[in-house]
Amino acid sequence: MASQQRAILPPRRAIQPSGSAARTEVSEASSQFDRALSWMRFPPTLEKQFLNEGAPRRIRYFLISGLLSLLVFNGFLLGDLLMVPDVFLLAVKVRLLWFTPFALAFLLLTWLVRNQVPRRIPPAALEYLVMTSGVLAGACLGYILSVSRAPNSQYYHVGLMVVIMYGNMVQRLRFWYAVAFSLMVYAIHIVGVLTVPFFNQRLILPMVALLGATVVFTLMASYALERDERRQYLLSLRRKNLLQDLSEVQARLQQLSRMDVLTGLFNRRHFQQYLQQTWQRARHGGDMVAIIMLDVDHFKRFNDRYGHPAGDQCLLRVAQALQDKLRRPGDLVARYGGEEFIAVLPHADADMALKAAQRVREAIAELGIPHEDSDTATTVTASVGVATCQARPDLREEDLIAAADSALYKAKQQGRNRVEVLSI
């Protein structure tokens, strides 16, 4: 019976400690992101989960945007031709022969190991990859600028704005990686301004301010984008937790709707549903089915003498005795109403059902619950009716219940504390 109870009604899922800890982290992170300023970090476990779940999507985006950005990077050869024509061939070599193969190797490596993230490769590796590619692109521009003597080369620094926008806006580096990346590219710009001897002094401040403004504005956008992404992730987790809670409550309510509150056995409604399913399977295979119906002898007198709390305890112990003695897979015990209990035994003939009923009756008698007002014995006893049949089309499950009820009535008429069997 115990195995069948687990099959029909799964026990309520308890929230594991790890789940409680995760929900606490989500709550803490939500409070943090509701503040005016956030440090863009979740608690450690949640942070790892956030990065791991977002890794596949970021890898796909990196591959696509990386290819497009590489086309744009090489498309600026036209700008090299117009602004630094004296080193145009060097620019071609740097862009097409040095940086492009290196970038393609990065993209190919990322594509090859995409399934290893985050199992073996941490998601942070992708951020470092983007940072490296962006810094190398900036270094290429700085190198071209350092060897050019063209009059317009001092305006070449504007190209670093594109590099910063690539890392912070196109590739959408995580905020703190974007800060580090922007500072490195900005350092390349400062070094270039200070080391070019013929740089127009009047352009130094505007160029430094222009690139600085680009850094600030793109970092503000990076911060806002990541903040929104993290908020959406927290909202999705909260919705997931809420749906899980609702599912657990629904499962619990469904379980309670099938259980008897006092004894913990199945109730009459679930018994009838289960019997109907059992009967249909038995009729299909021509199998035997048995029903045991039990009634506690003189229970009203017991309640009148000892009180209803004692009566409830008596029913609990009787229910436990039933469960202990009817343990075959498929056996199901239910409280049928008041002091009446019922059980269905699939694949049980008259002899098997009789022996099971006798075990139950004897177990109840052996409980030794005092019952001084009983005309049958000085302790609590039970009368048991058993009905068995081979399921066939001309019978219904209601006929088997009626037969068990008749057998129970006969047991009472014959003096109670006994088992009567009726086969149909």
Coordinates of C-alpha atoms in Angstrom, one line a residue:
M1 CA 0.0 0.0 0.0
A2 CA 2.8 2.4 0.8
S3 CA 4.4 2.0 -2.6
Q4 CA 1.0 2.6 -4.3
Q5 CA 0.4 5.7 -2.2
R6 CA 3.6 7.1 -3.4
A7 CA 2.7 6.3 -7.0
I8 CA -0.7 7.9 -6.8
L9 CA 0.0 10.9 -4.6
P10 CA 3.6 12.1 -4.6
P11 CA 4.5 13.5 -1.2
R12 CA 4.9 17.2 -0.8
R13 CA 8.2 18.4 -2.0
A14 CA 10.1 20.1 0.8
I15 CA 12.2 23.1 -0.1
Q16 CA 15.8 22.1 0.3
P17 CA 18.2 24.3 2.2
S18 CA 20.0 25.2 -1.0
G19 CA 16.7 26.4 -2.5
S20 CA 16.1 28.6 0.6
A21 CA 19.6 30.0 0.3
A22 CA 19.1 30.7 -3.4
R23 CA 15.8 32.5 -2.7
T24 CA 17.5 34.6 0.0
E25 CA 20.3 35.6 -2.4
V26 CA 17.7 36.6 -5.0
S27 CA 15.9 38.7 -2.4
E28 CA 19.1 40.3 -1.3
A29 CA 20.2 41.0 -4.8
S30 CA 16.8 42.5 -5.6
S31 CA 17.1 44.9 -2.7
Q32 CA 20.6 45.8 -3.8
F33 CA 19.4 46.6 -7.4
D34 CA 16.5 48.7 -6.1
R35 CA 19.0 51.2 -4.7
A36 CA 20.2 54.2 -6.7
L37 CA 23.7 52.8 -7.1
S38 CA 24.7 49.2 -7.6
W39 CA 28.1 47.6 -7.7
M40 CA 27.0 45.2 -10.5
R41 CA 27.6 42.1 -8.5
F42 CA 25.3 39.4 -7.2
P43 CA 26.0 37.2 -4.2
P44 CA 28.7 34.7 -5.3
T45 CA 26.4 31.7 -6.0
L46 CA 23.9 33.8 -7.8
E47 CA 26.6 35.6 -9.8
K48 CA 28.0 32.3 -11.0
Q49 CA 24.6 31.2 -12.0
F50 CA 23.9 34.4 -13.8
L51 CA 27.1 34.3 -15.8
N52 CA 26.8 30.6 -16.6
E53 CA 23.2 30.9 -17.9
G54 CA 24.1 33.9 -20.0
A55 CA 27.3 32.5 -21.5
P56 CA 25.8 30.7 -24.6
R57 CA 23.9 33.8 -25.6
R58 CA 26.9 36.0 -25.2
I59 CA 29.1 33.7 -27.2
R60 CA 26.7 33.7 -30.1
Y61 CA 26.5 37.5 -30.0
F62 CA 30.3 37.8 -29.8
L63 CA 30.8 35.7 -32.8
I64 CA 28.3 37.6 -35.0
S65 CA 29.2 41.1 -33.8
G66 CA 32.9 40.2 -33.9
L67 CA 32.7 39.3 -37.6
L68 CA 30.8 42.5 -38.4
S69 CA 33.2 44.6 -36.4
L70 CA 36.2 43.1 -38.2
L71 CA 34.6 44.1 -41.5
V72 CA 34.2 47.7 -40.2
F73 CA 37.7 47.7 -38.8
N74 CA 39.2 46.9 -42.2
G75 CA 36.7 49.2 -43.9
F76 CA 38.6 52.1 -42.2
L77 CA 41.4 51.5 -44.6
L78 CA 39.7 54.3 -46.6
G79 CA 40.2 56.6 -43.7
D80 CA 43.9 55.5 -43.5
L81 CA 44.2 56.4 -47.2
L82 CA 42.8 59.9 -46.7
M83 CA 44.4 60.8 -43.3
V84 CA 47.7 58.9 -43.2
P85 CA 48.6 58.3 -46.8
D86 CA 52.3 58.1 -46.1
V87 CA 51.9 54.9 -44.1
F88 CA 48.9 53.5 -46.0
L89 CA 50.8 50.3 -47.0
L90 CA 51.7 49.8 -43.3
A91 CA 48.1 50.3 -42.4
V92 CA 47.1 47.6 -44.9
K93 CA 49.7 45.3 -43.4
V94 CA 48.6 46.0 -39.8
R95 CA 44.9 45.7 -40.5
L96 CA 44.8 42.8 -43.0
L97 CA 47.9 40.8 -42.3
W98 CA 48.4 41.2 -38.6
F99 CA 45.2 42.1 -36.8
T100 CA 42.7 40.3 -39.0
P101 CA 44.3 36.8 -38.9
F102 CA 44.7 37.2 -35.1
A103 CA 41.0 38.3 -34.7
L104 CA 39.8 35.4 -37.0
A105 CA 41.8 33.0 -34.9
F106 CA 40.1 34.4 -31.7
L107 CA 36.7 34.0 -33.3
L108 CA 37.5 30.4 -34.6
L109 CA 38.8 29.4 -31.1
T110 CA 35.6 30.8 -29.5
W111 CA 33.4 28.9 -31.9
L112 CA 35.4 25.6 -31.3
V113 CA 35.2 25.8 -27.5
R114 CA 31.6 27.3 -27.3
N115 CA 30.2 24.1 -25.8
Q116 CA 32.9 24.0 -23.1
V117 CA 31.6 27.2 -21.6
P118 CA 30.8 27.3 -18.7
R119 CA 31.5 23.6 -18.0
R120 CA 35.3 23.9 -18.4
I121 CA 35.9 27.4 -19.4
P122 CA 34.7 30.3 -17.1
P123 CA 32.4 32.8 -18.8
A124 CA 34.8 35.6 -17.7
A125 CA 37.2 34.3 -20.4
L126 CA 35.0 35.8 -23.0
E127 CA 35.2 39.2 -21.4
Y128 CA 39.0 39.0 -21.4
L129 CA 38.9 38.0 -25.0
V130 CA 36.8 41.0 -26.0
M131 CA 39.0 43.3 -24.0
T132 CA 42.1 41.9 -25.6
S133 CA 40.7 42.2 -29.1
G134 CA 39.7 45.8 -28.4
V135 CA 43.0 46.8 -26.9
L136 CA 44.9 45.3 -29.8
A137 CA 42.7 47.2 -32.2
G138 CA 43.5 50.4 -30.3
A139 CA 47.2 49.5 -30.3
C140 CA 47.1 49.1 -34.1
L141 CA 45.7 52.6 -34.5
G142 CA 48.3 53.9 -32.0
Y143 CA 51.1 52.2 -33.9
I144 CA 50.0 53.6 -37.3
L145 CA 49.7 57.1 -35.7
S146 CA 53.2 56.9 -34.2
V147 CA 55.0 56.3 -37.5
S148 CA 52.9 58.6 -39.7
R149 CA 54.1 62.2 -40.5
A150 CA 51.0 63.2 -42.4
P151 CA 49.5 66.6 -41.4
N152 CA 46.1 65.1 -40.8
S153 CA 47.4 62.2 -38.6
Q154 CA 46.6 64.2 -35.4
Y155 CA 42.9 63.7 -36.2
Y156 CA 43.5 60.0 -36.4
H157 CA 42.8 59.7 -32.7
V158 CA 39.1 59.9 -33.5
G159 CA 39.4 56.3 -34.6
L160 CA 39.9 55.3 -30.9
M161 CA 36.4 56.5 -30.2
V162 CA 35.1 53.7 -32.5
V163 CA 37.3 51.2 -30.6
I164 CA 35.8 52.3 -27.3
M165 CA 32.2 52.1 -28.7
Y166 CA 33.1 48.6 -30.0
G167 CA 33.9 47.3 -26.6
N168 CA 31.4 49.1 -24.5
M169 CA 28.4 49.3 -26.8
V170 CA 28.8 46.7 -29.5
Q171 CA 30.3 43.9 -27.5
R172 CA 28.6 45.1 -24.3
L173 CA 31.4 44.2 -22.0
R174 CA 30.4 43.7 -18.4
F175 CA 30.6 47.1 -16.7
W176 CA 33.8 46.6 -14.7
Y177 CA 35.5 45.0 -17.7
A178 CA 34.3 47.9 -19.7
V179 CA 35.9 50.3 -17.2
A180 CA 39.3 48.5 -17.4
F181 CA 39.1 48.3 -21.2
S182 CA 38.2 52.0 -21.6
L183 CA 41.1 53.1 -19.4
M184 CA 43.6 51.0 -21.4
V185 CA 42.4 52.5 -24.7
Y186 CA 42.3 56.0 -23.2
A187 CA 45.9 55.4 -22.0
I188 CA 46.9 54.6 -25.6
H189 CA 45.3 57.9 -26.7
I190 CA 47.2 59.9 -24.0
V191 CA 50.5 58.3 -24.9
G192 CA 49.9 59.0 -28.6
V193 CA 49.1 62.6 -27.9
L194 CA 52.1 63.2 -25.7
T195 CA 54.6 61.3 -27.9
V196 CA 53.8 62.8 -31.4
P197 CA 56.2 65.8 -31.6
F198 CA 54.2 67.8 -34.1
F199 CA 50.8 67.4 -32.6
N200 CA 48.9 70.7 -32.7
Q201 CA 49.0 71.9 -29.1
R202 CA 45.6 73.6 -29.4
L203 CA 44.0 70.2 -30.3
I204 CA 45.4 68.3 -27.3
L205 CA 42.7 69.4 -24.8
P206 CA 39.7 69.0 -27.2
M207 CA 40.9 65.6 -28.4
V208 CA 41.5 64.4 -24.8
A209 CA 38.1 65.8 -23.7
L210 CA 36.4 64.3 -26.7
L211 CA 37.7 60.8 -26.1
G212 CA 37.1 61.2 -22.4
A213 CA 33.5 62.1 -23.0
T214 CA 33.2 59.0 -25.2
V215 CA 34.5 56.9 -22.4
V216 CA 32.1 58.4 -19.8
F217 CA 29.0 58.3 -22.0
T218 CA 29.7 54.7 -23.2
L219 CA 30.4 53.6 -19.7
M220 CA 27.1 55.2 -18.5
A221 CA 25.3 53.2 -21.3
S222 CA 27.2 50.0 -20.4
Y223 CA 26.2 50.5 -16.7
A224 CA 22.5 51.0 -17.6
L225 CA 22.4 48.1 -20.0
E226 CA 24.0 45.6 -17.6
R227 CA 21.8 46.9 -14.7
D228 CA 18.7 46.3 -16.8
E229 CA 19.9 42.9 -17.8
R230 CA 20.6 41.9 -14.2
R231 CA 17.2 43.3 -13.1
Q232 CA 15.5 41.3 -15.8
Y233 CA 17.3 38.2 -14.6
L234 CA 16.2 38.7 -11.0
L235 CA 12.7 39.2 -12.2
S236 CA 12.8 36.0 -14.1
L237 CA 14.1 34.2 -11.0
R238 CA 11.4 35.7 -8.9
R239 CA 8.7 34.6 -11.4
K240 CA 10.3 31.1 -11.5
N241 CA 10.2 30.9 -7.7
L242 CA 6.7 32.1 -7.6
L243 CA 5.5 29.6 -10.1
Q244 CA 7.3 26.9 -8.2
D245 CA 5.6 28.0 -5.0
L246 CA 2.3 28.0 -6.7
S247 CA 2.9 24.6 -8.1
E248 CA 3.9 23.2 -4.7
V249 CA 0.8 24.7 -3.1
Q250 CA -1.4 23.3 -5.9
A251 CA 0.1 19.9 -5.5
R252 CA -0.4 20.1 -1.7
L253 CA -4.0 21.2 -2.1
Q254 CA -4.6 18.4 -4.6
Q255 CA -3.0 16.0 -2.1
L256 CA -5.1 17.3 0.7
S257 CA -8.3 17.0 -1.4
R258 CA -7.6 13.2 -1.6
M259 CA -6.6 12.6 2.0
D260 CA -8.5 12.2 5.2
V261 CA -7.5 14.9 7.6
L262 CA -7.7 12.9 10.8
T263 CA -6.1 9.6 9.8
G264 CA -3.9 10.5 6.9
L265 CA -5.4 7.8 4.8
F266 CA -7.0 8.4 1.4
N267 CA -10.5 9.6 1.6
R268 CA -13.6 8.1 0.0
R269 CA -13.5 10.2 -3.1
H270 CA -10.0 9.1 -4.0
F271 CA -10.8 5.4 -3.1
Q272 CA -13.6 5.4 -5.6
Q273 CA -11.4 6.9 -8.3
Y274 CA -8.7 4.3 -7.6
L275 CA -11.1 1.5 -7.5
Q276 CA -12.6 2.5 -10.9
Q277 CA -9.1 2.5 -12.4
T278 CA -8.2 -0.9 -10.8
W279 CA -11.5 -2.4 -12.0
Q280 CA -11.0 -1.3 -15.5
R281 CA -7.5 -2.9 -15.6
A282 CA -8.8 -6.0 -13.9
R283 CA -11.7 -6.4 -16.4
H284 CA -9.4 -6.0 -19.3
G285 CA -7.2 -8.9 -18.0
G286 CA -9.9 -10.9 -16.3
D287 CA -8.1 -10.5 -12.9
M288 CA -9.4 -11.0 -9.4
V289 CA -10.2 -8.0 -7.2
A290 CA -11.1 -8.0 -3.5
I291 CA -12.5 -5.3 -1.2
I292 CA -12.2 -5.3 2.6
M293 CA -14.7 -3.2 4.5
L294 CA -14.1 -2.7 8.2
D295 CA -16.2 -1.1 11.0
V296 CA -15.0 -0.4 14.5
D297 CA -17.4 -2.2 16.9
H298 CA -19.6 0.0 19.1
F299 CA -17.7 3.1 18.3
K300 CA -20.5 5.5 19.3
R301 CA -20.4 4.0 22.8
F302 CA -16.6 4.5 22.8
N303 CA -17.0 8.2 22.0
D304 CA -19.7 8.6 24.6
R305 CA -17.6 6.9 27.3
Y306 CA -14.1 8.3 26.6
G307 CA -14.8 11.5 24.6
H308 CA -14.1 12.5 21.0
P309 CA -10.4 13.2 21.4
A310 CA -9.9 9.6 22.6
G311 CA -12.1 8.5 19.7
D312 CA -9.9 10.3 17.3
Q313 CA -6.8 8.6 18.8
C314 CA -8.5 5.2 18.5
L315 CA -9.2 5.8 14.8
L316 CA -5.6 6.8 14.2
R317 CA -4.3 3.6 15.7
V318 CA -6.8 1.5 13.7
A319 CA -5.8 3.3 10.5
Q320 CA -2.1 2.6 11.3
A321 CA -2.9 -1.1 11.9
L322 CA -4.6 -1.2 8.5
Q323 CA -1.6 0.3 6.8
D324 CA 0.8 -2.0 8.6
K325 CA -1.1 -5.2 7.5
L326 CA -1.9 -4.2 3.9
R327 CA 1.4 -3.5 2.3
R328 CA 1.3 -5.2 -1.1
P329 CA 2.0 -3.1 -4.1
G330 CA -1.3 -1.9 -5.4
D331 CA -3.2 -2.2 -2.0
L332 CA -4.9 1.0 -1.1
V333 CA -6.6 1.8 2.2
A334 CA -9.1 4.6 2.8
R335 CA -11.4 6.0 5.4
Y336 CA -14.8 5.4 4.1
G337 CA -16.7 7.5 6.7
G338 CA -16.9 7.8 10.5
E339 CA -15.5 4.6 12.0
E340 CA -15.6 2.8 8.7
F341 CA -12.6 1.9 6.6
I342 CA -12.2 0.2 3.2
A343 CA -9.4 -1.3 1.2
V344 CA -9.0 -2.5 -2.3
L345 CA -6.7 -5.5 -3.0
P346 CA -5.9 -6.0 -6.7
H347 CA -5.0 -9.6 -7.9
A348 CA -6.4 -11.1 -4.6
D349 CA -8.6 -14.2 -4.5
A350 CA -10.9 -15.1 -1.6
D351 CA -8.2 -17.0 0.3
M352 CA -5.7 -14.1 0.1
A353 CA -8.3 -11.5 1.0
L354 CA -9.5 -13.6 4.0
K355 CA -6.0 -14.0 5.4
A356 CA -5.4 -10.2 5.0
A357 CA -8.7 -9.4 6.7
Q358 CA -7.9 -11.8 9.6
R359 CA -4.5 -10.1 10.0
V360 CA -6.2 -6.7 10.2
R361 CA -8.9 -7.9 12.7
E362 CA -6.3 -9.5 15.0
A363 CA -4.0 -6.5 14.8
I364 CA -6.8 -4.2 15.9
A365 CA -7.7 -6.5 18.8
E366 CA -4.0 -6.7 19.8
L367 CA -3.9 -2.9 20.2
G368 CA -5.6 -3.4 23.5
I369 CA -7.5 -0.2 23.5
P370 CA -9.9 -0.3 26.5
H371 CA -13.6 -0.3 25.6
E372 CA -15.6 -1.0 28.8
D373 CA -19.0 -0.3 27.1
S374 CA -18.6 -2.8 24.3
D375 CA -20.8 -5.9 24.3
T376 CA -18.2 -7.7 22.2
A377 CA -15.0 -7.5 24.2
T378 CA -13.3 -5.3 26.9
T379 CA -11.1 -3.8 24.2
V380 CA -11.7 -2.2 20.8
T381 CA -12.5 -4.7 18.1
A382 CA -13.6 -4.5 14.5
S383 CA -16.0 -6.4 12.2
V384 CA -14.8 -7.1 8.7
G385 CA -16.5 -7.8 5.5
V386 CA -14.7 -9.2 2.5
A387 CA -15.9 -9.4 -1.1
T388 CA -14.0 -10.9 -4.0
C389 CA -14.8 -11.5 -7.7
Q390 CA -13.2 -11.9 -11.1
A391 CA -13.8 -8.6 -12.9
R392 CA -16.1 -9.2 -15.9
P393 CA -18.3 -7.1 -18.1
D394 CA -21.6 -8.0 -16.4
L395 CA -20.3 -6.6 -13.0
R396 CA -19.5 -3.1 -11.9
E397 CA -17.2 -2.0 -9.1
E398 CA -20.3 -0.8 -7.2
D399 CA -21.4 -4.4 -7.1
L400 CA -18.2 -5.4 -5.3
I401 CA -18.6 -2.6 -2.7
A402 CA -22.2 -3.6 -2.1
A403 CA -21.1 -7.2 -1.6
A404 CA -18.4 -6.1 0.9
D405 CA -21.0 -4.1 2.7
S406 CA -23.3 -7.2 2.9
A407 CA -20.5 -9.3 4.2
L408 CA -19.8 -6.6 6.9
Y409 CA -23.4 -6.6 7.9
K410 CA -23.3 -10.3 8.2
A411 CA -20.2 -10.1 10.5
K412 CA -22.1 -7.7 12.7
Q413 CA -25.1 -9.9 12.8
Q414 CA -23.0 -13.0 13.7
G415 CA -21.6 -11.3 16.9
R416 CA -19.0 -8.8 15.6
N417 CA -15.2 -9.1 15.9
R418 CA -15.1 -11.5 13.0
V419 CA -14.6 -11.7 9.3
E420 CA -17.2 -12.7 6.7
V421 CA -16.4 -13.4 3.0
L422 CA -18.7 -13.1 0.1
S423 CA -17.7 -14.0 -3.5
I424 CA -19.7 -12.8 -6.5

